[in-house]
Amino acid sequence: MAILNLDRKDPFLDAFKDNEGIGSSQEGFVHIRIQQRNGRKTVTTVQGIGDEYDKKKIVKVCKKEFACNGTVVDHPEYGEVIQLQGDQRNNVFEFLEKTGIAKKEQLKVHGF
């Protein structure tokens, strides 16, 4: 299954990165976490995917492939964070590695 149009290109992004040093403190890492909601319900969050990718399209593909619901939330500290229902840590890890969005060394899985 080929996934098309996942990246959003900004021709001026490189010029601004060099001058202003835009980026998080852990540049290059993608953090996959699980958070407990109420009862047995959990939410998987993915933080650190670069701005060159369209996160809404990534969520759309993940929702279809993992049979779960998901959304993109704008967090004041971490920027855009992907949220998926349920424990999808392993699925997201394999998906990001398979599609080439992140390398295995860049992915960090957190949680119990």
Short mmCIF file of C-alpha atoms in Angstrom, two decimals:
data_model
loop_
_atom_site.label_atom_id
_atom_site.label_comp_id
_atom_site.label_asym_id
_atom_site.label_seq_id
_atom_site.Cartn_x
_atom_site.Cartn_y
_atom_site.Cartn_z
CA MET A 1 0.00 0.00 0.00
CA ALA A 2 1.61 3.24 -1.14
CA ILE A 3 0.98 6.37 0.90
CA LEU A 4 1.11 9.55 -1.09
CA ASN A 5 1.28 13.25 -0.22
CA LEU A 6 2.35 12.91 3.41
CA ASP A 7 4.81 15.75 3.28
CA ARG A 8 4.09 19.43 3.28
CA LYS A 9 6.97 21.43 1.81
CA ASP A 10 7.87 24.96 2.86
CA PRO A 11 10.54 26.49 0.59
CA PHE A 12 11.54 29.05 3.23
CA LEU A 13 11.81 26.64 6.16
CA ASP A 14 15.56 25.99 5.75
CA ALA A 15 16.38 29.69 5.71
CA PHE A 16 14.53 30.28 8.97
CA LYS A 17 15.97 27.21 10.69
CA ASP A 18 19.54 28.38 10.12
CA ASN A 19 18.93 31.88 11.48
CA GLU A 20 16.59 31.29 14.38
CA GLY A 21 17.48 27.76 15.49
CA ILE A 22 13.87 26.55 15.38
CA GLY A 23 13.37 23.15 16.95
CA SER A 24 12.68 21.35 20.19
CA SER A 25 15.26 20.55 22.84
CA GLN A 26 15.34 16.91 21.66
CA GLU A 27 15.50 17.61 17.95
CA GLY A 28 15.10 14.56 15.78
CA PHE A 29 13.37 12.26 18.27
CA VAL A 30 9.80 11.05 17.90
CA HIS A 31 8.23 10.15 21.26
CA ILE A 32 5.43 7.56 21.35
CA ARG A 33 3.65 7.55 24.71
CA ILE A 34 0.62 5.93 26.27
CA GLN A 35 -1.65 7.78 28.71
CA GLN A 36 -4.26 6.23 30.97
CA ARG A 37 -7.71 7.76 30.68
CA ASN A 38 -10.55 6.45 32.80
CA GLY A 39 -10.88 2.76 33.64
CA ARG A 40 -9.22 0.59 31.00
CA LYS A 41 -9.23 3.32 28.34
CA THR A 42 -5.89 4.56 27.00
CA VAL A 43 -4.63 7.13 24.51
CA THR A 44 -1.44 6.85 22.44
CA THR A 45 0.31 10.17 21.76
CA VAL A 46 2.98 10.79 19.12
CA GLN A 47 5.12 13.89 19.51
CA GLY A 48 8.09 15.16 17.53
CA ILE A 49 7.12 14.48 13.92
CA GLY A 50 8.65 17.21 11.77
CA ASP A 51 6.66 20.11 10.32
CA GLU A 52 7.46 18.95 6.80
CA TYR A 53 4.85 16.18 7.22
CA ASP A 54 1.10 16.76 7.20
CA LYS A 55 0.01 15.26 10.52
CA LYS A 56 -3.67 15.21 9.59
CA LYS A 57 -2.92 12.93 6.64
CA ILE A 58 -0.78 10.69 8.86
CA VAL A 59 -3.69 10.43 11.33
CA LYS A 60 -6.08 9.62 8.50
CA VAL A 61 -3.90 6.72 7.34
CA CYS A 62 -3.34 5.48 10.93
CA LYS A 63 -7.07 5.51 11.65
CA LYS A 64 -7.75 3.31 8.63
CA GLU A 65 -4.82 0.97 9.18
CA PHE A 66 -5.19 0.49 12.96
CA ALA A 67 -9.03 0.63 13.10
CA CYS A 68 -9.08 3.33 15.78
CA ASN A 69 -10.04 6.97 16.12
CA GLY A 70 -7.49 9.78 16.27
CA THR A 71 -6.87 13.50 16.06
CA VAL A 72 -4.16 16.17 15.97
CA VAL A 73 -4.04 18.35 19.10
CA ASP A 74 -2.15 21.64 19.33
CA HIS A 75 -0.21 21.49 22.61
CA PRO A 76 1.22 24.80 23.92
CA GLU A 77 4.59 23.27 24.87
CA TYR A 78 5.05 20.38 22.41
CA GLY A 79 3.36 21.79 19.31
CA GLU A 80 1.15 19.49 17.24
CA VAL A 81 0.67 16.09 18.89
CA ILE A 82 -1.08 13.09 17.34
CA GLN A 83 -3.54 11.26 19.60
CA LEU A 84 -4.86 7.78 18.81
CA GLN A 85 -7.38 5.75 20.82
CA GLY A 86 -6.08 2.64 22.53
CA ASP A 87 -2.59 1.20 22.92
CA GLN A 88 -1.17 1.72 19.41
CA ARG A 89 2.50 2.10 20.40
CA ASN A 90 3.83 -0.90 18.46
CA ASN A 91 1.61 -0.17 15.45
CA VAL A 92 2.75 3.47 15.28
CA PHE A 93 6.40 2.45 15.74
CA GLU A 94 6.23 0.02 12.80
CA PHE A 95 4.21 2.46 10.65
CA LEU A 96 6.62 5.38 11.11
CA GLU A 97 9.60 3.14 10.40
CA LYS A 98 7.97 1.47 7.37
CA THR A 99 6.92 4.74 5.72
CA GLY A 100 10.31 6.38 6.33
CA ILE A 101 8.96 9.25 8.43
CA ALA A 102 11.45 8.36 11.19
CA LYS A 103 14.34 5.94 11.55
CA LYS A 104 14.43 3.26 14.23
CA GLU A 105 17.08 5.22 16.16
CA GLN A 106 14.85 8.32 16.25
CA LEU A 107 11.81 6.54 17.73
CA LYS A 108 11.40 6.36 21.51
CA VAL A 109 8.55 4.32 23.00
CA HIS A 110 7.48 5.25 26.54
CA GLY A 111 4.96 3.70 28.91
CA PHE A 112 4.35 0.63 30.96
#
